[in-house]
């Protein structure tokens, strides 16, 4: 799928460009009983799987 978006660019360059264009929002919210929860928005599921490796 990434090849379709990047045209003739090599896959590694295409992946780097998609990382640079990503906007990530991290915030901490207080939930029930005063617990603090970290919420991360804007990361695609594919990138999360790559972080695990």
The first five atom37 places (N, CA, C, CB, O) and aatype in JSON, in Angstrom:
{
  "aatype": [20, 20, 20, 20, 20, 20, 20, 20, 20, 20, 20, 20, 20, 20, 20, 20, 20, 20, 20, 20, 20, 20, 20, 20, 20, 20, 20, 20, 20, 20, 20, 20, 20, 20, 20, 20, 20, 20, 20, 20, 20, 20, 20, 20, 20, 20, 20, 20, 20, 20, 20, 20, 20],
  "atom_mask": [
    [1, 1, 1, 1, 1],
    [1, 1, 1, 1, 1],
    [1, 1, 1, 1, 1],
    [1, 1, 1, 1, 1],
    [1, 1, 1, 1, 1],
    [1, 1, 1, 1, 1],
    [1, 1, 1, 1, 1],
    [1, 1, 1, 1, 1],
    [1, 1, 1, 1, 1],
    [1, 1, 1, 1, 1],
    [1, 1, 1, 1, 1],
    [1, 1, 1, 1, 1],
    [1, 1, 1, 1, 1],
    [1, 1, 1, 1, 1],
    [1, 1, 1, 1, 1],
    [1, 1, 1, 1, 1],
    [1, 1, 1, 1, 1],
    [1, 1, 1, 1, 1],
    [1, 1, 1, 1, 1],
    [1, 1, 1, 1, 1],
    [1, 1, 1, 1, 1],
    [1, 1, 1, 1, 1],
    [1, 1, 1, 1, 1],
    [1, 1, 1, 1, 1],
    [1, 1, 1, 1, 1],
    [1, 1, 1, 1, 1],
    [1, 1, 1, 1, 1],
    [1, 1, 1, 1, 1],
    [1, 1, 1, 1, 1],
    [1, 1, 1, 1, 1],
    [1, 1, 1, 1, 1],
    [1, 1, 1, 1, 1],
    [1, 1, 1, 1, 1],
    [1, 1, 1, 1, 1],
    [1, 1, 1, 1, 1],
    [1, 1, 1, 1, 1],
    [1, 1, 1, 1, 1],
    [1, 1, 1, 1, 1],
    [1, 1, 1, 1, 1],
    [1, 1, 1, 1, 1],
    [1, 1, 1, 1, 1],
    [1, 1, 1, 1, 1],
    [1, 1, 1, 1, 1],
    [1, 1, 1, 1, 1],
    [1, 1, 1, 1, 1],
    [1, 1, 1, 1, 1],
    [1, 1, 1, 1, 1],
    [1, 1, 1, 1, 1],
    [1, 1, 1, 1, 1],
    [1, 1, 1, 1, 1],
    [1, 1, 1, 1, 1],
    [1, 1, 1, 1, 1],
    [1, 1, 1, 1, 1]
  ],
  "atom_positions": [
    [[0.83, -1.19, 0.0], [0.0, 0.0, 0.0], [0.87, 1.25, 0.0], [-0.94, 0.0, 1.21], [0.53, 2.23, -0.66]],
    [[1.97, 1.23, 0.72], [2.85, 2.39, 0.79], [3.48, 2.68, -0.57], [3.94, 2.18, 1.83], [3.76, 3.84, -0.89]],
    [[3.7, 1.62, -1.37], [4.3, 1.84, -2.68], [3.4, 2.68, -3.57], [4.61, 0.49, -3.36], [3.88, 3.48, -4.37]],
    [[2.09, 2.5, -3.43], [1.14, 3.26, -4.24], [1.18, 4.74, -3.91], [-0.27, 2.72, -4.04], [1.01, 5.58, -4.8]],
    [[1.41, 5.09, -2.66], [1.41, 6.48, -2.25], [2.71, 7.19, -2.61], [1.18, 6.58, -0.76], [2.72, 8.41, -2.81]],
    [[3.81, 6.45, -2.68], [5.12, 7.06, -2.88], [5.58, 7.06, -4.33], [6.13, 6.36, -2.05], [6.65, 7.59, -4.62]],
    [[4.83, 6.5, -5.22], [5.24, 6.48, -6.61], [6.48, 5.64, -6.81], [5.47, 7.88, -7.11], [6.47, 4.45, -6.49]],
    [[7.56, 6.22, -7.33], [8.77, 5.49, -7.63], [9.84, 5.56, -6.56], [9.33, 5.98, -8.89], [10.96, 5.11, -6.79]],
    [[9.53, 6.1, -5.4], [10.53, 6.21, -4.33], [10.83, 4.86, -3.71], [10.04, 7.18, -3.25], [9.95, 4.0, -3.63]],
    [[12.07, 4.65, -3.27], [12.41, 3.41, -2.56], [11.61, 3.29, -1.26], [13.92, 3.36, -2.26], [11.25, 4.31, -0.66]],
    [[11.32, 2.06, -0.83], [10.49, 1.86, 0.37], [11.04, 2.49, 1.64], [10.31, 0.39, 0.6], [10.28, 3.0, 2.45]],
    [[12.38, 2.47, 1.82], [12.94, 3.05, 3.05], [12.75, 4.56, 3.1], [14.43, 2.71, 3.16], [12.49, 5.12, 4.17]],
    [[12.86, 5.23, 1.97], [12.64, 6.68, 1.92], [11.16, 6.99, 2.15], [13.12, 7.27, 0.56], [10.82, 7.94, 2.84]],
    [[10.3, 6.18, 1.56], [8.86, 6.37, 1.73], [8.48, 6.22, 3.2], [8.08, 5.37, 0.86], [7.68, 7.0, 3.71]],
    [[9.04, 5.22, 3.87], [8.74, 5.0, 5.29], [9.22, 6.18, 6.13], [9.4, 3.7, 5.78], [8.52, 6.61, 7.05]],
    [[10.41, 6.7, 5.82], [10.95, 7.83, 6.57], [10.07, 9.07, 6.39], [12.39, 8.14, 6.11], [9.83, 9.81, 7.34]],
    [[9.6, 9.3, 5.16], [8.72, 10.44, 4.91], [7.42, 10.33, 5.69], [8.43, 10.56, 3.42], [6.93, 11.32, 6.23]],
    [[6.86, 9.13, 5.75], [5.6, 8.97, 6.48], [5.8, 9.2, 7.97], [5.02, 7.57, 6.24], [4.89, 9.69, 8.64]],
    [[6.97, 8.85, 8.51], [7.25, 9.1, 9.93], [7.38, 10.59, 10.2], [8.53, 8.37, 10.35], [6.9, 11.08, 11.23]],
    [[8.02, 11.31, 9.3], [8.25, 12.75, 9.5], [6.95, 13.54, 9.4], [9.25, 13.27, 8.48], [6.82, 14.6, 10.03]],
    [[5.99, 13.06, 8.63], [4.74, 13.78, 8.45], [3.74, 13.51, 9.56], [4.13, 13.42, 7.12], [2.7, 14.17, 9.64]],
    [[4.03, 12.55, 10.4], [3.09, 12.13, 11.43], [3.05, 13.15, 12.58], [3.46, 10.75, 11.97], [4.08, 13.67, 13.0]],
    [[1.85, 13.42, 13.07], [1.65, 14.33, 14.19], [1.11, 13.53, 15.36], [0.68, 15.5, 13.81], [0.03, 12.94, 15.26]],
    [[1.84, 13.5, 16.46], [1.47, 12.69, 17.62], [1.12, 13.62, 18.78], [2.62, 11.73, 18.02], [1.83, 14.59, 19.05]],
    [[0.03, 13.31, 19.46], [-0.42, 14.1, 20.61], [-0.41, 13.2, 21.84], [-1.84, 14.71, 20.35], [-1.03, 12.13, 21.84]],
    [[0.28, 13.63, 22.89], [0.35, 12.88, 24.14], [-0.21, 13.75, 25.25], [1.82, 12.43, 24.46], [0.19, 14.9, 25.42]],
    [[-1.15, 13.18, 26.01], [-1.73, 13.94, 27.11], [-2.0, 13.02, 28.29], [-3.04, 14.65, 26.67], [-2.11, 11.8, 28.13]],
    [[-2.09, 13.61, 29.47], [-2.37, 12.86, 30.69], [-3.72, 13.34, 31.22], [-1.24, 13.05, 31.77], [-3.95, 14.54, 31.39]],
    [[-4.61, 12.38, 31.48], [-5.93, 12.7, 32.02], [-6.1, 12.05, 33.38], [-7.05, 12.25, 31.06], [-5.59, 10.96, 33.64]],
    [[-6.82, 12.74, 34.24], [-7.17, 12.14, 35.53], [-8.47, 11.4, 35.35], [-7.28, 13.21, 36.66], [-9.45, 11.94, 34.85]],
    [[-8.47, 10.16, 35.78], [-9.66, 9.33, 35.68], [-10.25, 9.09, 37.05], [-9.33, 8.0, 35.0], [-9.96, 9.81, 38.01]],
    [[-11.04, 8.11, 37.14], [-11.71, 7.74, 38.38], [-10.73, 7.5, 39.51], [-12.56, 6.51, 38.16], [-9.65, 6.94, 39.29]],
    [[-11.08, 7.91, 40.68], [-10.27, 7.74, 41.89], [-8.9, 8.42, 41.8], [-10.08, 6.26, 42.18], [-7.97, 8.0, 42.48]],
    [[-8.77, 9.44, 40.97], [-7.54, 10.2, 40.88], [-6.42, 9.54, 40.09], [-7.06, 10.48, 42.23], [-5.28, 10.01, 40.11]],
    [[-6.73, 8.44, 39.39], [-5.7, 7.76, 38.59], [-5.35, 8.61, 37.37], [-6.17, 6.35, 38.15], [-6.23, 9.18, 36.73]],
    [[-4.06, 8.68, 37.06], [-3.62, 9.39, 35.86], [-3.4, 8.38, 34.75], [-2.33, 10.21, 36.14], [-2.78, 7.34, 34.95]],
    [[-3.91, 8.71, 33.56], [-3.82, 7.83, 32.41], [-3.16, 8.6, 31.28], [-5.22, 7.29, 31.99], [-3.55, 9.73, 30.99]],
    [[-2.17, 8.0, 30.63], [-1.51, 8.62, 29.48], [-2.25, 8.22, 28.22], [-0.01, 8.19, 29.4], [-2.5, 7.04, 27.98]],
    [[-2.6, 9.22, 27.41], [-3.32, 8.98, 26.17], [-2.44, 9.44, 25.02], [-4.7, 9.72, 26.16], [-1.97, 10.58, 24.99]],
    [[-2.22, 8.54, 24.07], [-1.4, 8.84, 22.9], [-2.29, 8.77, 21.67], [-0.18, 7.85, 22.77], [-2.93, 7.74, 21.42]],
    [[-2.35, 9.86, 20.92], [-3.18, 9.93, 19.72], [-2.3, 10.19, 18.51], [-4.26, 11.02, 19.86], [-1.27, 10.85, 18.61]],
    [[-2.72, 9.68, 17.36], [-2.05, 9.99, 16.11], [-1.05, 8.97, 15.64], [-1.38, 11.28, 16.24], [-0.42, 9.17, 14.6]],
    [[-0.88, 7.88, 16.36], [0.04, 6.83, 15.92], [-0.79, 5.76, 15.22], [0.86, 6.23, 17.11], [-1.77, 5.26, 15.76]],
    [[-0.37, 5.43, 14.02], [-1.06, 4.37, 13.3], [-0.72, 3.02, 13.9], [-0.71, 4.4, 11.81], [0.36, 2.84, 14.47]],
    [[-1.63, 2.07, 13.77], [-1.46, 0.75, 14.37], [-0.22, 0.05, 13.84], [-2.7, -0.11, 14.09], [0.44, -0.68, 14.58]],
    [[0.11, 0.25, 12.58], [1.3, -0.37, 11.99], [2.56, 0.12, 12.69], [1.38, -0.08, 10.48], [3.48, -0.66, 12.93]],
    [[2.61, 1.4, 13.01], [3.78, 1.96, 13.68], [3.92, 1.4, 15.09], [3.69, 3.49, 13.72], [5.04, 1.21, 15.57]],
    [[2.8, 1.14, 15.76], [2.85, 0.57, 17.11], [3.46, -0.81, 17.06], [1.45, 0.52, 17.74], [4.28, -1.17, 17.91]],
    [[3.08, -1.6, 16.07], [3.63, -2.94, 15.93], [5.13, -2.9, 15.66], [2.92, -3.71, 14.81], [5.87, -3.75, 16.15]],
    [[5.58, -1.9, 14.89], [7.02, -1.76, 14.62], [7.78, -1.34, 15.87], [7.25, -0.73, 13.51], [8.93, -1.72, 16.04]],
    [[7.16, -0.57, 16.75], [7.81, -0.15, 17.99], [8.04, -1.33, 18.93], [6.98, 0.92, 18.7], [9.02, -1.36, 19.67]],
    [[7.14, -2.31, 18.89], [7.27, -3.48, 19.74], [8.52, -4.27, 19.41], [6.04, -4.36, 19.61], [9.14, -4.87, 20.29]],
    [[8.9, -4.29, 18.13], [10.08, -5.05, 17.68], [11.29, -4.39, 18.2], [10.14, -5.18, 16.16], [12.4, -4.86, 17.95]]
  ]
}
